[in-house]
Amino acid sequence: MKIITQISLFDDTQNENLGDLEHLQKVLDNLPDEKLVEKLRSIRGRGRNEWPVEAMWNSFIASFLFDHDSIASLLRELNRNSQLRVLCGFQPHLYSVLTKERDAGGRKKRKEKCRIAPTASAYTNFLNNLRRCQDELREMFDILVKYMYEHLPDFGEILAADGKAIQSYAAKKSEKDSGNRGEKDADWCRKTYTTTKPDGEKITKTKKWFGFRLHLISDATYELPVDFEVTKASGSEIKETEKMLENIKDKYPRKIERCRYFLADRGYDSTDLIEWLSTEGVSPIIDIRNCWKGEETRQFGNTDLIYNYKGKVYFVPEIGEPIELQYRGYDKSRDCHRYGFHPKYHDKRIFRIPLKTDPRIFTKVARNSKKWKRLYKKRTSIERINGRIDRDFQFEKHTIRGLEKMKMFLTMTLIIQLASAKARMEKGVKTGLAKHCA
């Protein structure tokens, strides 16, 4: 939306470095925010208009780009940075206050003062109005994602999913009479991680937090968001991801058609999810949990083949130790994996194991293949997105309470990432789009 005042080369307030301000202007130019601004105007109605909606909205965008962890920090910046005020569209205005001096009639005299930036109460009112515009914010996000699909031919071919824990600013649920400053939505969640060292030793770590969870689906190539949901901390990662995928299929079926691989950690290891993806023609690249209690291997039918939960297949000779077989590719005509001996055994037999034997273990891209490992490494892309949310958008030290407000702020961070990428694309850049999103 191009409603901001253009910077004059001859204005004596423009002597500082304009790099950050130019970035802000590019982001504002690439935001499809017309409906949102119109909604904010209608909510304000005929109320006081000392600080225009457009200027407040522009400055709110600036708070994300300029690393402000609170509105108080943003207001301090607006009071001392004339360039930012001009760019956002703020104009100084006079107001009168009562003084201790009295006139001849004994009444207190009034004095004119100049205010150059909004007050904290004005900004609070603006944020309260903005919280009523969740649908418009979501529409902006969807428009920007659609732009990526239309202008990046391989956007969405490799998707990744992850859940991100975000603590509430409050430490516990508030009492009923706590007012707007209380926390009534967040809850507790405990998550256990188990890792195995090279020597086989298992290490278990437990993470506990009070707050919310961001469920995110992103493009693994460009590291940009595709879909998201914000829930209480106890919200199930698998269930929320399944809902998002179903929603994408219903509203934007072409996105599912374009997707070839879906990446996720073992927290998403679910037969239902894997079968749903496979039915839609998407290859699941999802790490697997060991659900075999007391079993190391299982026999494949009445054959001499055995396999473990990681998808490794072995041939069991009459005498001697089991021989690990090499993966020889996917047989599309029979929907099965092919396995054979290492050349050193001088045995050219080929064995086939249908994927339906165990959909969790025998996925279309074999778990013990180089391709699976290469694709799974791309899952770190969504972890970098989560890192940027903490580091670049100051969610490590936020002051947010409440699910509605948390959803609004997280939606803003994702919108800004997409708008920044769109601005770079319009300059002809199509690589490293996520590097300068904040």
Short mmCIF file of C-alpha atoms in Angstrom, two decimals, residues 53-392:
data_model
loop_
_atom_site.label_atom_id
_atom_site.label_comp_id
_atom_site.label_asym_id
_atom_site.label_seq_id
_atom_site.Cartn_x
_atom_site.Cartn_y
_atom_site.Cartn_z
CA VAL A 53 -4.92 4.81 11.02
CA GLU A 54 -2.41 4.59 8.15
CA ALA A 55 0.36 6.16 10.23
CA MET A 56 -0.33 3.88 13.20
CA TRP A 57 -0.34 0.81 10.95
CA ASN A 58 2.92 1.85 9.27
CA SER A 59 4.62 2.40 12.60
CA PHE A 60 3.40 -1.00 13.83
CA ILE A 61 5.13 -2.60 10.82
CA ALA A 62 8.26 -0.61 11.71
CA SER A 63 8.25 -2.08 15.23
CA PHE A 64 8.88 -5.54 13.75
CA LEU A 65 11.52 -4.43 11.28
CA PHE A 66 13.48 -2.32 13.78
CA ASP A 67 13.70 -4.91 16.57
CA HIS A 68 11.38 -3.29 19.10
CA ASP A 69 10.37 -5.79 21.77
CA SER A 70 7.55 -3.60 23.13
CA ILE A 71 5.29 -0.74 22.13
CA ALA A 72 6.99 1.47 24.73
CA SER A 73 10.28 0.96 22.87
CA LEU A 74 8.61 1.88 19.57
CA LEU A 75 7.12 5.06 21.02
CA ARG A 76 10.52 6.15 22.32
CA GLU A 77 11.91 5.62 18.83
CA LEU A 78 9.11 7.65 17.25
CA ASN A 79 9.71 10.54 19.64
CA ARG A 80 13.40 10.79 18.77
CA ASN A 81 13.44 9.70 15.10
CA SER A 82 12.03 12.38 12.83
CA GLN A 83 12.71 10.35 9.67
CA LEU A 84 10.63 7.46 10.93
CA ARG A 85 7.75 9.78 11.88
CA VAL A 86 7.74 11.36 8.43
CA LEU A 87 7.92 7.99 6.70
CA CYS A 88 5.04 6.58 8.75
CA GLY A 89 2.91 9.65 8.12
CA PHE A 90 2.74 11.28 11.57
CA GLN A 91 2.18 15.02 11.78
CA PRO A 92 2.75 17.01 14.99
CA HIS A 93 -0.31 18.63 16.52
CA LEU A 94 -1.00 21.05 19.33
CA TYR A 95 -3.02 20.36 22.44
CA SER A 96 -3.77 22.42 25.52
CA VAL A 97 -3.14 21.56 29.17
CA LEU A 98 -4.08 23.30 32.38
CA THR A 99 -1.29 25.06 34.30
CA LYS A 100 -0.99 26.14 37.92
CA GLU A 101 -1.25 29.79 36.91
CA ARG A 102 -4.64 31.48 37.27
CA ASP A 103 -6.25 34.36 35.44
CA ALA A 104 -7.96 37.37 36.97
CA GLY A 105 -11.10 35.33 37.47
CA GLY A 106 -9.26 32.64 39.43
CA ARG A 107 -9.49 30.04 36.72
CA LYS A 108 -6.45 27.98 35.72
CA LYS A 109 -4.74 29.08 32.55
CA ARG A 110 -4.24 26.78 29.58
CA LYS A 111 -0.92 26.25 27.80
CA GLU A 112 -0.38 24.97 24.26
CA LYS A 113 1.93 21.99 23.85
CA CYS A 114 3.07 20.04 20.79
CA ARG A 115 2.83 16.27 20.57
CA ILE A 116 4.90 14.57 17.83
CA ALA A 117 4.13 10.90 18.46
CA PRO A 118 1.16 8.85 19.72
CA THR A 119 0.61 8.24 23.40
CA ALA A 120 0.65 4.78 24.95
CA SER A 121 -3.14 4.86 25.38
CA ALA A 122 -3.64 5.77 21.71
CA TYR A 123 -1.51 2.82 20.69
CA THR A 124 -3.36 0.51 23.03
CA ASN A 125 -6.62 1.51 21.38
CA PHE A 126 -5.10 0.88 17.96
CA LEU A 127 -3.93 -2.62 18.94
CA ASN A 128 -7.34 -3.42 20.38
CA ASN A 129 -8.90 -2.42 17.06
CA LEU A 130 -6.31 -4.41 15.12
CA ARG A 131 -7.15 -7.55 17.11
CA ARG A 132 -10.62 -7.33 15.59
CA CYS A 133 -9.07 -7.62 12.12
CA GLN A 134 -7.74 -11.19 12.31
CA ASP A 135 -9.58 -12.19 9.12
CA GLU A 136 -8.07 -9.29 7.18
CA LEU A 137 -4.58 -10.13 8.44
CA ARG A 138 -5.06 -13.75 7.42
CA GLU A 139 -6.23 -12.64 3.98
CA MET A 140 -3.05 -10.58 3.57
CA PHE A 141 -0.99 -13.66 4.45
CA ASP A 142 -2.87 -15.81 1.92
CA ILE A 143 -2.44 -13.20 -0.84
CA LEU A 144 1.32 -13.07 -0.29
CA VAL A 145 1.60 -16.87 -0.26
CA LYS A 146 -0.37 -16.98 -3.51
CA TYR A 147 2.11 -14.50 -5.00
CA MET A 148 4.97 -16.85 -4.14
CA TYR A 149 3.21 -19.79 -5.78
CA GLU A 150 2.59 -17.74 -8.92
CA HIS A 151 6.10 -16.28 -9.29
CA LEU A 152 8.34 -19.11 -8.02
CA PRO A 153 7.76 -22.23 -10.17
CA ASP A 154 9.21 -24.62 -7.56
CA PHE A 155 7.67 -22.93 -4.52
CA GLY A 156 5.77 -25.49 -2.45
CA GLU A 157 7.35 -28.59 -4.01
CA ILE A 158 9.11 -29.43 -0.73
CA LEU A 159 7.14 -28.54 2.39
CA ALA A 160 8.26 -28.83 5.99
CA ALA A 161 6.21 -28.85 9.21
CA ASP A 162 7.18 -28.06 12.77
CA GLY A 163 5.71 -26.83 16.02
CA LYS A 164 7.22 -23.97 17.97
CA ALA A 165 6.80 -23.42 21.70
CA ILE A 166 6.13 -19.80 22.68
CA GLN A 167 5.85 -18.88 26.34
CA SER A 168 3.26 -16.42 27.54
CA TYR A 169 4.48 -13.25 29.23
CA ALA A 170 2.47 -14.42 32.24
CA ALA A 171 3.75 -17.20 34.48
CA LYS A 172 0.35 -18.74 35.19
CA LYS A 173 -3.34 -18.33 34.51
CA SER A 174 -4.78 -15.13 35.92
CA GLU A 175 -7.70 -14.72 38.23
CA LYS A 176 -11.12 -13.91 36.79
CA ASP A 177 -10.91 -10.22 37.76
CA SER A 178 -7.46 -9.65 36.23
CA GLY A 179 -8.79 -7.54 33.34
CA ASN A 180 -7.06 -7.10 29.98
CA ARG A 181 -3.63 -7.57 31.50
CA GLY A 182 -4.39 -11.13 32.58
CA GLU A 183 -3.69 -14.45 30.88
CA LYS A 184 -6.78 -16.60 30.44
CA ASP A 185 -5.90 -18.63 27.34
CA ALA A 186 -2.47 -20.20 27.79
CA ASP A 187 -1.88 -23.62 29.32
CA TRP A 188 0.98 -25.95 30.25
CA CYS A 189 2.70 -28.46 28.02
CA ARG A 190 5.48 -30.94 28.62
CA LYS A 191 7.47 -32.37 25.73
CA THR A 192 10.08 -35.13 26.00
CA TYR A 193 12.95 -35.51 23.54
CA THR A 194 15.01 -38.71 23.32
CA THR A 195 18.29 -38.77 21.42
CA THR A 196 20.77 -41.61 20.95
CA LYS A 197 24.53 -41.09 21.08
CA PRO A 198 26.84 -42.89 18.62
CA ASP A 199 27.71 -45.35 21.40
CA GLY A 200 24.01 -46.26 21.82
CA GLU A 201 23.41 -44.31 25.04
CA LYS A 202 19.97 -42.68 25.13
CA ILE A 203 19.55 -39.18 26.51
CA THR A 204 16.12 -37.89 27.49
CA LYS A 205 15.36 -34.19 27.84
CA THR A 206 12.09 -32.67 28.99
CA LYS A 207 10.85 -29.21 28.04
CA LYS A 208 7.98 -27.63 29.94
CA TRP A 209 6.40 -24.28 29.18
CA PHE A 210 3.29 -22.21 29.87
CA GLY A 211 1.94 -20.47 26.81
CA PHE A 212 1.16 -21.26 23.21
CA ARG A 213 2.32 -23.22 20.19
CA LEU A 214 2.85 -22.11 16.60
CA HIS A 215 2.08 -24.86 14.07
CA LEU A 216 3.87 -23.96 10.85
CA ILE A 217 4.11 -25.38 7.33
CA SER A 218 6.80 -23.76 5.21
CA ASP A 219 8.59 -24.09 1.89
CA ALA A 220 11.88 -25.88 2.56
CA THR A 221 13.68 -24.37 -0.45
CA TYR A 222 12.95 -20.67 0.09
CA GLU A 223 12.36 -20.84 3.87
CA LEU A 224 9.06 -18.96 3.66
CA PRO A 225 5.76 -19.78 5.41
CA VAL A 226 2.90 -21.48 3.53
CA ASP A 227 0.33 -22.04 6.28
CA PHE A 228 0.11 -21.76 10.07
CA GLU A 229 -2.08 -22.03 13.13
CA VAL A 230 -1.66 -20.78 16.70
CA THR A 231 -3.05 -22.80 19.61
CA LYS A 232 -2.56 -23.25 23.31
CA ALA A 233 0.65 -25.02 24.26
CA SER A 234 -1.15 -28.35 24.58
CA GLY A 235 -2.37 -28.28 20.96
CA SER A 236 -1.42 -31.50 19.14
CA GLU A 237 1.18 -31.02 16.41
CA ILE A 238 -0.10 -33.93 14.32
CA LYS A 239 -3.79 -33.04 14.57
CA GLU A 240 -3.24 -29.35 13.78
CA THR A 241 -1.03 -30.21 10.82
CA GLU A 242 -3.63 -32.64 9.49
CA LYS A 243 -6.27 -29.89 9.77
CA MET A 244 -4.03 -27.43 7.90
CA LEU A 245 -3.35 -29.95 5.11
CA GLU A 246 -7.07 -30.70 4.77
CA ASN A 247 -7.79 -26.96 4.66
CA ILE A 248 -5.16 -26.45 1.96
CA LYS A 249 -6.63 -29.31 -0.07
CA ASP A 250 -10.16 -27.88 0.18
CA LYS A 251 -9.29 -24.23 -0.54
CA TYR A 252 -6.13 -24.49 -2.62
CA PRO A 253 -5.95 -28.00 -4.17
CA ARG A 254 -3.18 -26.96 -6.57
CA LYS A 255 -0.84 -26.46 -3.62
CA ILE A 256 -1.18 -30.13 -2.69
CA GLU A 257 -0.80 -31.11 -6.34
CA ARG A 258 2.49 -29.21 -6.54
CA CYS A 259 3.88 -30.68 -3.32
CA ARG A 260 6.21 -33.64 -3.90
CA TYR A 261 7.79 -34.11 -0.47
CA PHE A 262 6.62 -33.38 3.05
CA LEU A 263 9.31 -33.14 5.75
CA ALA A 264 8.82 -33.43 9.51
CA ASP A 265 10.54 -34.78 12.62
CA ARG A 266 9.48 -37.91 14.50
CA GLY A 267 6.84 -35.98 16.42
CA TYR A 268 4.74 -36.23 13.25
CA ASP A 269 5.23 -39.96 12.82
CA SER A 270 1.64 -41.09 12.30
CA THR A 271 0.23 -43.83 10.09
CA ASP A 272 -2.84 -41.70 9.31
CA LEU A 273 -0.74 -38.70 8.23
CA ILE A 274 1.65 -40.82 6.16
CA GLU A 275 -1.20 -42.62 4.40
CA TRP A 276 -3.01 -39.31 3.74
CA LEU A 277 0.11 -37.84 2.14
CA SER A 278 0.76 -40.97 0.09
CA THR A 279 -2.84 -40.97 -1.17
CA GLU A 280 -2.38 -37.37 -2.34
CA GLY A 281 0.80 -38.31 -4.21
CA VAL A 282 3.11 -36.65 -1.65
CA SER A 283 6.17 -38.56 -0.44
CA PRO A 284 6.45 -38.32 3.37
CA ILE A 285 9.98 -37.69 4.65
CA ILE A 286 9.14 -38.07 8.34
CA ASP A 287 11.52 -39.43 10.96
CA ILE A 288 10.27 -42.55 12.71
CA ARG A 289 9.73 -43.45 16.36
CA ASN A 290 10.58 -46.89 17.70
CA CYS A 291 7.18 -48.34 18.56
CA TRP A 292 8.47 -51.92 18.76
CA LYS A 293 8.59 -52.96 22.37
CA GLY A 294 11.21 -55.67 22.89
CA GLU A 295 11.59 -56.34 19.15
CA GLU A 296 14.70 -55.58 17.14
CA THR A 297 13.58 -57.06 13.80
CA ARG A 298 10.54 -58.60 12.15
CA GLN A 299 10.30 -61.25 9.47
CA PHE A 300 8.89 -60.36 6.08
CA GLY A 301 6.24 -62.97 5.40
CA ASN A 302 7.61 -66.52 5.10
CA THR A 303 10.83 -65.37 3.46
CA ASP A 304 14.45 -65.22 4.57
CA LEU A 305 14.17 -61.45 4.92
CA ILE A 306 13.95 -59.47 8.12
CA TYR A 307 13.75 -55.69 8.67
CA ASN A 308 14.01 -53.24 11.55
CA TYR A 309 11.89 -50.19 12.37
CA LYS A 310 14.31 -47.88 10.52
CA GLY A 311 13.67 -49.69 7.23
CA LYS A 312 16.92 -51.61 6.94
CA VAL A 313 16.43 -55.02 5.31
CA TYR A 314 18.55 -58.12 5.95
CA PHE A 315 18.88 -61.54 4.36
CA VAL A 316 19.18 -64.41 6.84
CA PRO A 317 21.34 -67.30 5.52
CA GLU A 318 21.09 -70.81 6.91
CA ILE A 319 24.46 -70.36 8.56
CA GLY A 320 26.04 -67.13 9.72
CA GLU A 321 25.00 -63.60 10.56
CA PRO A 322 22.22 -61.68 8.74
CA ILE A 323 23.47 -59.79 5.66
CA GLU A 324 22.28 -56.20 5.19
CA LEU A 325 20.86 -55.69 1.71
CA GLN A 326 21.36 -52.61 -0.42
CA TYR A 327 18.45 -50.50 -1.60
CA ARG A 328 18.01 -50.82 -5.38
CA GLY A 329 15.17 -48.39 -6.04
CA TYR A 330 11.40 -48.07 -6.09
CA ASP A 331 9.33 -50.31 -8.38
CA LYS A 332 6.39 -48.14 -9.39
CA SER A 333 4.54 -50.91 -11.24
CA ARG A 334 4.39 -53.06 -8.10
CA ASP A 335 4.52 -50.25 -5.50
CA CYS A 336 7.41 -51.87 -3.69
CA HIS A 337 11.08 -51.39 -2.79
CA ARG A 338 13.81 -53.47 -4.40
CA TYR A 339 16.77 -54.80 -2.42
CA GLY A 340 19.87 -56.73 -3.46
CA PHE A 341 23.22 -57.98 -2.23
CA HIS A 342 26.44 -55.99 -2.22
CA PRO A 343 28.57 -56.92 -5.27
CA LYS A 344 31.13 -58.60 -3.00
CA TYR A 345 28.64 -61.45 -2.36
CA HIS A 346 28.36 -62.26 -6.11
CA ASP A 347 24.62 -62.80 -5.73
CA LYS A 348 22.35 -61.00 -8.23
CA ARG A 349 19.02 -61.89 -6.63
CA ILE A 350 16.55 -59.03 -6.19
CA PHE A 351 13.98 -58.98 -3.38
CA ARG A 352 10.83 -56.87 -3.35
CA ILE A 353 8.96 -55.59 -0.29
CA PRO A 354 5.59 -53.90 -0.92
CA LEU A 355 5.07 -50.54 0.77
CA LYS A 356 1.77 -51.77 2.22
CA THR A 357 3.78 -54.15 4.45
CA ASP A 358 4.14 -51.24 6.89
CA PRO A 359 3.42 -47.72 5.51
CA ARG A 360 5.30 -46.08 8.39
CA ILE A 361 8.51 -47.98 7.71
CA PHE A 362 8.41 -48.51 3.95
CA THR A 363 7.68 -45.06 2.59
CA LYS A 364 7.89 -44.22 -1.12
CA VAL A 365 11.37 -42.76 -0.62
CA ALA A 366 13.20 -45.53 1.24
CA ARG A 367 14.38 -44.51 4.70
CA ASN A 368 17.82 -46.04 4.19
CA SER A 369 18.38 -44.38 0.82
CA LYS A 370 20.69 -41.44 0.15
CA LYS A 371 17.76 -39.49 -1.30
CA TRP A 372 15.82 -39.74 1.97
CA LYS A 373 18.78 -38.48 3.98
CA ARG A 374 19.41 -35.64 1.52
CA LEU A 375 15.79 -34.50 1.65
CA TYR A 376 15.50 -34.82 5.42
CA LYS A 377 18.42 -32.44 5.88
CA LYS A 378 16.25 -29.75 4.28
CA ARG A 379 13.96 -29.91 7.32
CA THR A 380 16.39 -27.60 9.12
CA SER A 381 14.94 -24.79 6.98
CA ILE A 382 11.83 -24.55 9.16
CA GLU A 383 13.99 -24.52 12.28
CA ARG A 384 15.75 -21.46 10.87
CA ILE A 385 12.37 -19.80 10.37
CA ASN A 386 11.55 -20.48 14.02
CA GLY A 387 14.95 -19.08 14.97
CA ARG A 388 14.23 -15.86 13.09
CA ILE A 389 10.92 -15.48 14.93
CA ASP A 390 12.80 -15.60 18.24
CA ARG A 391 15.88 -13.62 17.23
CA ASP A 392 14.76 -11.12 14.57
#
